[in-house]
Every structure is written in structure tokens, then in C-alpha cells.
PDB file of C-alpha atoms in Angstrom:
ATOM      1  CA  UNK O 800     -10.939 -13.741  -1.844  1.00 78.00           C
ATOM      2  CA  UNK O 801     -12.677 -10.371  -2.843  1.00 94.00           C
ATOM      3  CA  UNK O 802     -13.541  -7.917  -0.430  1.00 96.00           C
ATOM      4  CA  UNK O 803     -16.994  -5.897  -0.740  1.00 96.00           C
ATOM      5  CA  UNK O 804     -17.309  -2.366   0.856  1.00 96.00           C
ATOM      6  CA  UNK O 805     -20.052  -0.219  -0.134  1.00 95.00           C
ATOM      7  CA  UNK O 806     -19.998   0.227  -3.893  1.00 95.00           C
ATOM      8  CA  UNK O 807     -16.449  -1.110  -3.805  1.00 98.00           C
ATOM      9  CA  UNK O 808     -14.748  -4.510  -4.556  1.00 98.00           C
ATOM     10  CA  UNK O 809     -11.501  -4.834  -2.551  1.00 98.00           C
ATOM     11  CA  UNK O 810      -8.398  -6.921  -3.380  1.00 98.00           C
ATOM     12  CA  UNK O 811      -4.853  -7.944  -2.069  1.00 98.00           C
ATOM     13  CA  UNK O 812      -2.661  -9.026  -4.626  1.00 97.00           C
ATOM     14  CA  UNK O 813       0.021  -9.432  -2.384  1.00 97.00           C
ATOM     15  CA  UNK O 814       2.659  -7.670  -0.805  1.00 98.00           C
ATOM     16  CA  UNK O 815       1.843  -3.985  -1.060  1.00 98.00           C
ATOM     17  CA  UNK O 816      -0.563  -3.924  -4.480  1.00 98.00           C
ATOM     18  CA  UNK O 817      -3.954  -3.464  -3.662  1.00 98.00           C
ATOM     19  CA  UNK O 818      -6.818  -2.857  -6.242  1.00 98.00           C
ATOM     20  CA  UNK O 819      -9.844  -1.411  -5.951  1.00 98.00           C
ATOM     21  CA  UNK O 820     -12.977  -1.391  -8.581  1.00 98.00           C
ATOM     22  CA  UNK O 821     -15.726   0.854  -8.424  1.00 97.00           C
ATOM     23  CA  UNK O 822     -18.582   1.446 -10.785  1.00 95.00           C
ATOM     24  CA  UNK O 823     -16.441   3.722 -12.825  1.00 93.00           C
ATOM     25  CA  UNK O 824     -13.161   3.598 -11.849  1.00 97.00           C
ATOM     26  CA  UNK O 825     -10.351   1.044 -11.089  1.00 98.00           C
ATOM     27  CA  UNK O 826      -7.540   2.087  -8.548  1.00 98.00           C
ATOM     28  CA  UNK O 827      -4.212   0.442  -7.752  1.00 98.00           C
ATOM     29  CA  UNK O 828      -1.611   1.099  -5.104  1.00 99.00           C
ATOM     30  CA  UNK O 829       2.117  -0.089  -4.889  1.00 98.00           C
ATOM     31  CA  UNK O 830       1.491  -2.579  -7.759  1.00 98.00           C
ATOM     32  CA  UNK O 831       4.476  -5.857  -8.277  1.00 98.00           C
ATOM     33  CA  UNK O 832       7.889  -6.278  -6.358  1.00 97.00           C
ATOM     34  CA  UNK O 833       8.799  -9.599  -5.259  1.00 97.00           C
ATOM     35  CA  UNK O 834       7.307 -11.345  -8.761  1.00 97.00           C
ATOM     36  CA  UNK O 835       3.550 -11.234  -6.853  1.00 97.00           C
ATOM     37  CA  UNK O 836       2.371  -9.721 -10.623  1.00 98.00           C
ATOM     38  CA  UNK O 837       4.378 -12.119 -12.505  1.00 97.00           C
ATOM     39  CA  UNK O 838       3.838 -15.544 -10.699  1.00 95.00           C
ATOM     40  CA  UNK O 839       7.081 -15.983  -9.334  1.00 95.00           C
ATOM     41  CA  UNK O 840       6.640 -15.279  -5.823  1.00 95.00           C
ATOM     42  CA  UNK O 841       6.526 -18.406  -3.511  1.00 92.00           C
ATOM     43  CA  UNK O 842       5.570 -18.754   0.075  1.00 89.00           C
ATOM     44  CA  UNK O 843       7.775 -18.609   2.582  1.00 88.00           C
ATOM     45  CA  UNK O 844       6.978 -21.630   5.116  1.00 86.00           C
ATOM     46  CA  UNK O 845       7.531 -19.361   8.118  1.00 86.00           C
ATOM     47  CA  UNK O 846       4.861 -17.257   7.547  1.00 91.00           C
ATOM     48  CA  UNK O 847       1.504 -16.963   7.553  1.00 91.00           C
ATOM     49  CA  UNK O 848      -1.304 -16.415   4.953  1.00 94.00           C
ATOM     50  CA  UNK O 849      -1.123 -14.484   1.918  1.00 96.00           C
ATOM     51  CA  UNK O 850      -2.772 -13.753  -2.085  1.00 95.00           C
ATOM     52  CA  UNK O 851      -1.209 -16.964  -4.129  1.00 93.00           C
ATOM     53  CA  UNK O 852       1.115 -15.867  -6.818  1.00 90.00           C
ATOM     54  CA  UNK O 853      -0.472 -14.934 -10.030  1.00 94.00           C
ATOM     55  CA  UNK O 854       0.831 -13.815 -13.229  1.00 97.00           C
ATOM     56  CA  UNK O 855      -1.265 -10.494 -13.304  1.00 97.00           C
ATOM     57  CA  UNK O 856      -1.819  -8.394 -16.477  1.00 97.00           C
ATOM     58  CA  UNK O 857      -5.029  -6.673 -16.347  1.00 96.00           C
ATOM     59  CA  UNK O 858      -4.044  -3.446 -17.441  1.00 98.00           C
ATOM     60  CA  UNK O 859      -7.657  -1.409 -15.917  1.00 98.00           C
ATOM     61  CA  UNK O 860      -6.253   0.636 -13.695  1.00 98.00           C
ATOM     62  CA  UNK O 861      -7.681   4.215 -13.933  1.00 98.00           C
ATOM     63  CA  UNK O 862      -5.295   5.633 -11.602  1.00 98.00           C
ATOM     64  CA  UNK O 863      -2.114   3.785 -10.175  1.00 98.00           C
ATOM     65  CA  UNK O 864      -0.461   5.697  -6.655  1.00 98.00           C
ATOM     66  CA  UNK O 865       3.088   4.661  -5.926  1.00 98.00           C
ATOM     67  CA  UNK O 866       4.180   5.504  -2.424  1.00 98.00           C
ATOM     68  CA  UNK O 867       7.767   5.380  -2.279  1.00 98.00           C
ATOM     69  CA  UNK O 868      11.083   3.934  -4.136  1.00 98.00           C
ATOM     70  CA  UNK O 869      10.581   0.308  -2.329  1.00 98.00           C
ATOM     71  CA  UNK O 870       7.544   0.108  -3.911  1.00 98.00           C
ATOM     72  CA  UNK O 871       8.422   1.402  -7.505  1.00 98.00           C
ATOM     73  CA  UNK O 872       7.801  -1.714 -10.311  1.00 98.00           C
ATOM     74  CA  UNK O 873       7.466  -0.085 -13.419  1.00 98.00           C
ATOM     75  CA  UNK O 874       6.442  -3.676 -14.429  1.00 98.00           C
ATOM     76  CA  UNK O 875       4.061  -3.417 -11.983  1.00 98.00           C
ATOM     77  CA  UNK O 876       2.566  -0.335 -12.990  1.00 98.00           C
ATOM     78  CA  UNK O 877       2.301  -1.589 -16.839  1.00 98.00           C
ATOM     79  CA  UNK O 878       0.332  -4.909 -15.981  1.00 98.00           C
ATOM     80  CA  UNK O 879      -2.042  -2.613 -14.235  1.00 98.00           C
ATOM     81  CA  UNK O 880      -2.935   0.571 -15.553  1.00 98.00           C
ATOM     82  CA  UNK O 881      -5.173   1.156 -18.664  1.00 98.00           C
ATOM     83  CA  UNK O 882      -3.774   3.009 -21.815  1.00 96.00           C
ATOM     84  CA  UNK O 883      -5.305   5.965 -20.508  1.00 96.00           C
ATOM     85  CA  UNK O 884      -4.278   5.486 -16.864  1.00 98.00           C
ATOM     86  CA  UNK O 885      -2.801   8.520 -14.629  1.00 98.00           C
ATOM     87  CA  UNK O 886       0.141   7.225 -12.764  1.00 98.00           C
ATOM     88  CA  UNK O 887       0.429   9.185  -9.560  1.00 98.00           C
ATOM     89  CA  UNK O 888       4.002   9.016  -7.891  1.00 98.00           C
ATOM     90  CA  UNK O 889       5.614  10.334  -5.127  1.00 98.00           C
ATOM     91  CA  UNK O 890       7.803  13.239  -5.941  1.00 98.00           C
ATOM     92  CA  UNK O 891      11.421  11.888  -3.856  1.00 96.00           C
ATOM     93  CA  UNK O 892      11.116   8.619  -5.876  1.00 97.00           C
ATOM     94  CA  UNK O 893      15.076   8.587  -7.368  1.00 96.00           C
ATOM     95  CA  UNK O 894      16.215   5.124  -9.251  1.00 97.00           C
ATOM     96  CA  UNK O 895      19.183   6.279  -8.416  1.00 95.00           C
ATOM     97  CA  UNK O 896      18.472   5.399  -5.216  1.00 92.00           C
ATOM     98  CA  UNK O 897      18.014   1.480  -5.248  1.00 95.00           C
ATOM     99  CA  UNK O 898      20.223  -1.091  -6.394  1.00 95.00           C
ATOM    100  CA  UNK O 899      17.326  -2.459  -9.043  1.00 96.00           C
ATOM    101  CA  UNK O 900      17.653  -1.811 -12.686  1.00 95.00           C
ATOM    102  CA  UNK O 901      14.666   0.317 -12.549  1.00 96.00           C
ATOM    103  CA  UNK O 902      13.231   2.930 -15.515  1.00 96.00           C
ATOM    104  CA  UNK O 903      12.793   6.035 -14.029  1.00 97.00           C
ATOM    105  CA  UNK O 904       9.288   7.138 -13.705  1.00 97.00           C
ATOM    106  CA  UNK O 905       9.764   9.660 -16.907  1.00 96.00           C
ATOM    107  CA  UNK O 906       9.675   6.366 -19.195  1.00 96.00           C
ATOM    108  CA  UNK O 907       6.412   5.262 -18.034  1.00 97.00           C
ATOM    109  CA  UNK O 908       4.139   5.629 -21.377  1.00 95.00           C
ATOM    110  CA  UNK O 909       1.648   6.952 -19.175  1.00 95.00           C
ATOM    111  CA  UNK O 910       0.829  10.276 -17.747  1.00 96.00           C
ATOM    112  CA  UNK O 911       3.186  10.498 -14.892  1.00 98.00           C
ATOM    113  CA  UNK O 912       2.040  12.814 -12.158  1.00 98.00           C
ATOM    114  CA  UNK O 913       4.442  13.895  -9.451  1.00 98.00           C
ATOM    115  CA  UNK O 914       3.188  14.616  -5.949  1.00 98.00           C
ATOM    116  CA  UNK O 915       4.575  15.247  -3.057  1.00 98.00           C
ATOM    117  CA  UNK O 916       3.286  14.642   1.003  1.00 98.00           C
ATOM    118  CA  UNK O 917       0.977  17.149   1.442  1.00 98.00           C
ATOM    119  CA  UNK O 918      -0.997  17.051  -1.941  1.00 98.00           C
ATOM    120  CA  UNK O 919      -4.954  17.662  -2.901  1.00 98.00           C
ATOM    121  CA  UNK O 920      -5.734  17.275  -6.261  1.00 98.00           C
ATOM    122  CA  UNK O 921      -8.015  15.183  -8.571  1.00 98.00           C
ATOM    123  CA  UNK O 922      -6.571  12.561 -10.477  1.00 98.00           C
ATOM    124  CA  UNK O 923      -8.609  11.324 -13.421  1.00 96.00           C
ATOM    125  CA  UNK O 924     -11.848  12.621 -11.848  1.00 96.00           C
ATOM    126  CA  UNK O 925     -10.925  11.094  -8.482  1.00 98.00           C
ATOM    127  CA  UNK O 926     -10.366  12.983  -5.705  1.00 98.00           C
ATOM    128  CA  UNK O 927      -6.945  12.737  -3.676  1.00 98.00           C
ATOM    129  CA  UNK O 928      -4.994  13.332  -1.042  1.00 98.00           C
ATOM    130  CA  UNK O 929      -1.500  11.989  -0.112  1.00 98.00           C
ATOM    131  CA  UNK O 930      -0.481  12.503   3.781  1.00 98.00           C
ATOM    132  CA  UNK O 931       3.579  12.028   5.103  1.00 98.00           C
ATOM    133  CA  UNK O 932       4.728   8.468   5.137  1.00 98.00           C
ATOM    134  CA  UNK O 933       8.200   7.749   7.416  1.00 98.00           C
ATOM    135  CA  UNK O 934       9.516   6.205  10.504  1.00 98.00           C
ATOM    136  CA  UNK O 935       9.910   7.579  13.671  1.00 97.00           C
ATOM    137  CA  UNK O 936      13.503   8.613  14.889  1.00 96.00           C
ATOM    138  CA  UNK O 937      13.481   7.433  17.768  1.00 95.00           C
ATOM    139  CA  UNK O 938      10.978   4.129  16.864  1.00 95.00           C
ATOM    140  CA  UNK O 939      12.007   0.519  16.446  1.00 95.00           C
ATOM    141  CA  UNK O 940      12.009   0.602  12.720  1.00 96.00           C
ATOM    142  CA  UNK O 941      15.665   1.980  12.698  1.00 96.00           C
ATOM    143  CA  UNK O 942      18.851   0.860  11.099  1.00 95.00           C
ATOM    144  CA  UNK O 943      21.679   0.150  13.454  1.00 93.00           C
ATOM    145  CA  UNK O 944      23.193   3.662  13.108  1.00 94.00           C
ATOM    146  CA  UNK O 945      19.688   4.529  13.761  1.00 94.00           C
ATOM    147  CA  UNK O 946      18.811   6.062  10.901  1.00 96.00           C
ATOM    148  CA  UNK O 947      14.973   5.459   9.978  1.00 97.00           C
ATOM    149  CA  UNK O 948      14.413   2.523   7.482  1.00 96.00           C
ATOM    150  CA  UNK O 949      11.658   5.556   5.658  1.00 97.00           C
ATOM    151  CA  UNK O 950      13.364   8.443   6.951  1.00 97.00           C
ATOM    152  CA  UNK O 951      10.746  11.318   6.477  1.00 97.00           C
ATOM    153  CA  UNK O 952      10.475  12.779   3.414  1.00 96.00           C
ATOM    154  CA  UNK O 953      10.778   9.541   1.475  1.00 97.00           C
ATOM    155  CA  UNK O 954       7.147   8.542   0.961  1.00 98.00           C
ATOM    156  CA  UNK O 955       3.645   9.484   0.914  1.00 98.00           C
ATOM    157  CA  UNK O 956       0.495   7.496   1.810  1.00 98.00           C
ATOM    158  CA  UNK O 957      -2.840   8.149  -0.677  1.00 98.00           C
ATOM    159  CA  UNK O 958      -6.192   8.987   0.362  1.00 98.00           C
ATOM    160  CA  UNK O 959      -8.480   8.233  -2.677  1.00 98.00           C
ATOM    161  CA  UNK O 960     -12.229   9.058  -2.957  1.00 98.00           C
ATOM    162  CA  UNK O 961     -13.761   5.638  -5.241  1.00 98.00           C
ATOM    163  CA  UNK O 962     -17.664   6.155  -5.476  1.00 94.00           C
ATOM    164  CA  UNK O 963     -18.023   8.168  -2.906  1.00 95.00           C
ATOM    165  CA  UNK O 964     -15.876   6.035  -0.489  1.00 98.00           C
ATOM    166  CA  UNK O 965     -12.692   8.078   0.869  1.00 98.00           C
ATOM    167  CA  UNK O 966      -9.495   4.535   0.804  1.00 98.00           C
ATOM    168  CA  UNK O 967      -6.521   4.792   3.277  1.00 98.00           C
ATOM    169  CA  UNK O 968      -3.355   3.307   2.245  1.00 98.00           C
ATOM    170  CA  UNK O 969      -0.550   5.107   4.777  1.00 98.00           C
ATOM    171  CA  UNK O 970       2.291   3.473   2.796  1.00 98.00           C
ATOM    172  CA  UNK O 971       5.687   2.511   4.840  1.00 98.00           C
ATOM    173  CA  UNK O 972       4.985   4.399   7.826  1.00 98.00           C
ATOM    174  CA  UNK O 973       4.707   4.459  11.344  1.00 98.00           C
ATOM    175  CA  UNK O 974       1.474   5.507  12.854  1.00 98.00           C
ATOM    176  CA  UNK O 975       1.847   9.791  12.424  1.00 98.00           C
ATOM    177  CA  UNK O 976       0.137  12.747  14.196  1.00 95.00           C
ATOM    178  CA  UNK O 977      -2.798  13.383  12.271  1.00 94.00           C
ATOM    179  CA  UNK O 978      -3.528  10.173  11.029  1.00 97.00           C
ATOM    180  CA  UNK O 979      -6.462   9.482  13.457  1.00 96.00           C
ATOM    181  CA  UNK O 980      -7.751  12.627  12.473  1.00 96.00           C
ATOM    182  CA  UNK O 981      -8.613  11.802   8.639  1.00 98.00           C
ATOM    183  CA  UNK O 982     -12.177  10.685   7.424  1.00 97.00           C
ATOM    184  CA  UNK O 983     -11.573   7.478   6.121  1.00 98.00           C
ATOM    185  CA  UNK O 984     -14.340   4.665   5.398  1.00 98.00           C
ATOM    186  CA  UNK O 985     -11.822   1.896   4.030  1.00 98.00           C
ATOM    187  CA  UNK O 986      -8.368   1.627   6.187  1.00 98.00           C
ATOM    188  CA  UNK O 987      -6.170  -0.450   4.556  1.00 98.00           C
ATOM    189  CA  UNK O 988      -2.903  -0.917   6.759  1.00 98.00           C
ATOM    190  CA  UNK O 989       0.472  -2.702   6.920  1.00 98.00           C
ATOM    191  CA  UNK O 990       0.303  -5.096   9.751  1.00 98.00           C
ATOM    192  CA  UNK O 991       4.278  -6.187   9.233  1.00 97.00           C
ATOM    193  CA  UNK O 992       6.180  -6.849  12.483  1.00 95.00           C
ATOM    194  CA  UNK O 993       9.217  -5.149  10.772  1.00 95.00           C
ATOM    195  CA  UNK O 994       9.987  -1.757   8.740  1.00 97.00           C
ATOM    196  CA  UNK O 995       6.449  -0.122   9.139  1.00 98.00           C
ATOM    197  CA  UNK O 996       3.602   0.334  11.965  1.00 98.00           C
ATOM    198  CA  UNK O 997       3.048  -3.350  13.172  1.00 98.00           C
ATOM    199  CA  UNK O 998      -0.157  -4.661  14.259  1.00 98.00           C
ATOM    200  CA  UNK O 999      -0.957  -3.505  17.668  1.00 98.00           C
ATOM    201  CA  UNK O1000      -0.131   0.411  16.343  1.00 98.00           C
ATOM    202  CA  UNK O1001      -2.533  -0.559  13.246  1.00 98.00           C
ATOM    203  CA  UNK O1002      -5.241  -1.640  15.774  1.00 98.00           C
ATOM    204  CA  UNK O1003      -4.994   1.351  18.172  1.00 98.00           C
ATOM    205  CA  UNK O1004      -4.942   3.553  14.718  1.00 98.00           C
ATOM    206  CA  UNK O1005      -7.857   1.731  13.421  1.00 98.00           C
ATOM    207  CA  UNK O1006      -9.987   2.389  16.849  1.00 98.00           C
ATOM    208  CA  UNK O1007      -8.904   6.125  16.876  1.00 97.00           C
ATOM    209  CA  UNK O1008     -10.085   6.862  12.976  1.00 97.00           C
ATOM    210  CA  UNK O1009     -12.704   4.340  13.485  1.00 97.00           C
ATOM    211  CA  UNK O1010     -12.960   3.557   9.775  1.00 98.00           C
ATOM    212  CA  UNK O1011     -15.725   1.648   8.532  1.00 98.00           C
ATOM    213  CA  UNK O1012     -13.757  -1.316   7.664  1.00 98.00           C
ATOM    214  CA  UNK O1013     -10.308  -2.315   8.104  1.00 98.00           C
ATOM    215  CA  UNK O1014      -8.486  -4.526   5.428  1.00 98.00           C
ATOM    216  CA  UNK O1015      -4.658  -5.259   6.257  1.00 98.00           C
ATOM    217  CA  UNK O1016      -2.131  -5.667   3.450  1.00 98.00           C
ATOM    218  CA  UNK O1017       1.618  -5.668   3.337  1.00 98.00           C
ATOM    219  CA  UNK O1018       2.480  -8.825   5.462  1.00 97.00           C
ATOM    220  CA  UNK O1019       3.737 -12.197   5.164  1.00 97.00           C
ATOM    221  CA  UNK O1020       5.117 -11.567   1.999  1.00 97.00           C
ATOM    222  CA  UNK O1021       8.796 -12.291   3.320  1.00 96.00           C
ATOM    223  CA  UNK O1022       9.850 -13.551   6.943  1.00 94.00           C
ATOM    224  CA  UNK O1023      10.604  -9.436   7.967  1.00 94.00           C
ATOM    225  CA  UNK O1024       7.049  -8.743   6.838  1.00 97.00           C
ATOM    226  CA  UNK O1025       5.820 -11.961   9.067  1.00 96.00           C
ATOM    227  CA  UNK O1026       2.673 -11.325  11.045  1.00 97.00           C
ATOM    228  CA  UNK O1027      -0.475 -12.752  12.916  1.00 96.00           C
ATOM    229  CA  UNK O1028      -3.076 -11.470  10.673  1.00 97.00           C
ATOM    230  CA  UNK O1029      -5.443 -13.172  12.778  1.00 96.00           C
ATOM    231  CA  UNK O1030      -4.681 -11.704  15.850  1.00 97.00           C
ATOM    232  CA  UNK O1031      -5.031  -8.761  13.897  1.00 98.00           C
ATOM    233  CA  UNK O1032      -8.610  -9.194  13.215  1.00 97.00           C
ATOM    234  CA  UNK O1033      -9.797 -10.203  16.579  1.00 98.00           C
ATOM    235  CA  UNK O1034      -7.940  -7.452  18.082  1.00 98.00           C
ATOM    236  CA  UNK O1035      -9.983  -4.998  15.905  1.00 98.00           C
ATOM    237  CA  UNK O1036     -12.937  -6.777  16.189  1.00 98.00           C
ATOM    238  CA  UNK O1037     -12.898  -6.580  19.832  1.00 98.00           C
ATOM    239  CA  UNK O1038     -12.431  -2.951  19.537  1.00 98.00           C
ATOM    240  CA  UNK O1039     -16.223  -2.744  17.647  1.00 98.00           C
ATOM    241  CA  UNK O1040     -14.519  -1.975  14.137  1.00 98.00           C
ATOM    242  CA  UNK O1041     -15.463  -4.343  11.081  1.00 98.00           C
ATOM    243  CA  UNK O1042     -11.997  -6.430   9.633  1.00 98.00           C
ATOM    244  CA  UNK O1043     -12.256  -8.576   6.946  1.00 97.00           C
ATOM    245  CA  UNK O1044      -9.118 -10.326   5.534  1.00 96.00           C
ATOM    246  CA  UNK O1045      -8.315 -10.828   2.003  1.00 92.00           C
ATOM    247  CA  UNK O1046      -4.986 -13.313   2.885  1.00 83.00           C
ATOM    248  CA  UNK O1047      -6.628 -17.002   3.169  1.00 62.00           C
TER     249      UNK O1047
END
């Protein structure tokens, strides 16, 4: 299902990839992991809706953000982006860092752009800015030494300005200071009850920034991303904020 907001076509593609089409430009976060891009992802029977598995290679995307290292598919990012695509990605991303056989991001044969938390720029003629994306010391999305899963300083989330219409994607994070203070007219959370802000924080975010729609993404794509994406909606309904779901 495709979701329209303003000027704006909205999709899920599943897990963390989300693409959205304007009139002139076509923008893609956290694209592939977990074969969702390459048709080899199958649900699991525990959880809930989700995007069916695809094998994705539209290569249109003007400008592709990558938040963090979890998120990093450099086959991902070359089934989406156009020849001419900007590839925006977080500055701590180090392959060196994960256990996947992973080219670093200075083999991409696109133009690699390296940003860190607090960035403002404008990325083939859109306007962005990223914001801090990490877990909460003392939260519930800890290890058992209780060290953060997204210790801070590992991420970013992207603000993106398509047609006039500012896009939220936070990323891996817990709900931050400062998030309910950004101008957002498309919030696009993680509702996952593990790793990330869950559900209820989503919905109390949502009604602080009061956005003018809500789309949820990042969830049921494994059992430790299971959630109620239902609930979800009728919690934010009930709070007067527009949901639509892009899962069923």
C-alpha cells in the first residue's frame, strides 16, 4: 500500500527503507538488510504485519540517507539510488565495526557525503537536517553490561524537505530532548518493542510535535522488532493526529 501526503507518495519497503517520491525528487532512507530489497526476507509467524518481500531494483533515488552502521547495505543503496544520486551517510559509520562483509562507504560509485549529528546542508537541491540518534543510558534498550544498544554518537536521524514537506525519520533512537521541538509534517517512527523508542514513546512524541501525519516503519521485521502496529494507530488517533499504515 502507498501512502499519499501532500505532494508526496509514501512507502515502506520493509524493515527500515522507506521511499519517498515527490514531483522532482525521489528520497530513500536505510535502504536493504535482512534480504527485504532482494526477496529473500520471509515472515516471521510471530509477528505482525509488514511490506511482502520484493526483489527491489529501482535505482531513482535522488538522495539516499543512511543512519547508522546497522543500517548500512551497500546493496541496498545500489538498487536504489539513480546514477546521479547523492548518498548521504552518517560520519561514525566504520565496517570495521560489524561482523558483515560490508564495502566501506568510499566504494560506493556514487557521491558519498559524510555528515555528522548536527548537520544543515542541501543535498541535491534538498534541504537537510540530521538530529542525534542513540539510546538512553539509563533506558531499557541496554545491553546487559548496560551499555546502550546505539550508544550516542553512533547515528543520526534525517530531516528532509521533499516539495515543500519537511520528513522525520529519527533513526535507532530513543525519544531525545529536542525532538518535540522540530517542524515536521511527515513523522515517520520506529514502533519496535526492542532496541529503539517503542510505541507508546512514538505516540507521546507524535502528540508533542504534532506532525501532520504519522507513518510507522521499522517493526515486525524480526521477533525483537515485534509490535502492535495497530494499537499504534488508534493510540495516535485518539490523540487527534492523522496515522496511516503502510504494513497490511
Amino acid at each position: 500500500m502507498t501512502v499519499r501526503h501532500d505532494d508526496l507518495t509514501v512507502d515502506w519497503l520493509g524493515y527500515a527503507t522507506l521511499r519517498i517520491e515527490g514531483a522532482g525528487a525521489t528520497v530513500y532512507f536505510d535502504p536493504g538488510r535482512y534480504g527485504v530489497l532482494t526477496g529473500e526476507w520471509e515472515p516471521d509467524p510471530v509477528c505482525g504485519s509488514h511490506p511482502p518481500t520484493q526483489d527491489y531494483t529501482q535505482q531513482d533515488g535522488d538522495l539516499v540517507c543512511v543512519t547508522h552502521i546497522h543500517h548500512y547495505d551497500p546493496d541496498g543503496i545500489e538498487r536504489v539510488a539513480s546514477e546521479d544520486a547523492t548518498v548521504l551517510i552518517y560520519e561514525g559509520i566504520d565496517v570495521t565495526e560489524t561482523d558483515r562483509d560490508v564495502r566501506p562507504p568510499s566504494e560506493l560509485p556514487h557521491d558519498v557525503v559524510k555528515v555528522g549529528d548536527e548537520a544543515d546542508l542541501v543535498a541535491n537541491g534538498l534541504p537537510v537536517l540530521t538530529v542525534p540518534a542513540y539510546n538512553h543510558a539509563d533506558g531499557p534498550n541496554v545491553l546487559r553490561d548496560g551499555t546502550p544498544i546505539h550508544p550516542e554518537g553512533i547515528g543520526c536521524g534525517y530531516l528532509v524537505s521533499v516539495e515543500g514537506t519537511t520528513v522525520f525519520w529519527p533513526g535507532d533512537s530513543d525519544v531525545l530532548d529536542g525532538h518535540s521541538e522540530l517542524d515536521v509534517s511527515l513523522f515517520c517512527p520506529t514502533i519496535a518493542s526492542n532496541y529503539t523508542m517503542d510505541r507508546h514513546d512514538a505516540a507521546e512524541l507524535a502528540e508533542s510535535m504534532d506532525p501532520d501525519l504519522v507513518v510507522p516503519i521499522h517493526y515486525n521485521t524480526f521477533d525483537g522488532l515485534k509490535a502492535d502496529d495497530d494499537a499504534f494507530a488508534a493510540d495516535v488517533a485518539g490523540r487527534g493526529i492523522p496515522v496511516a499504515l503502510d504494513s497490511h
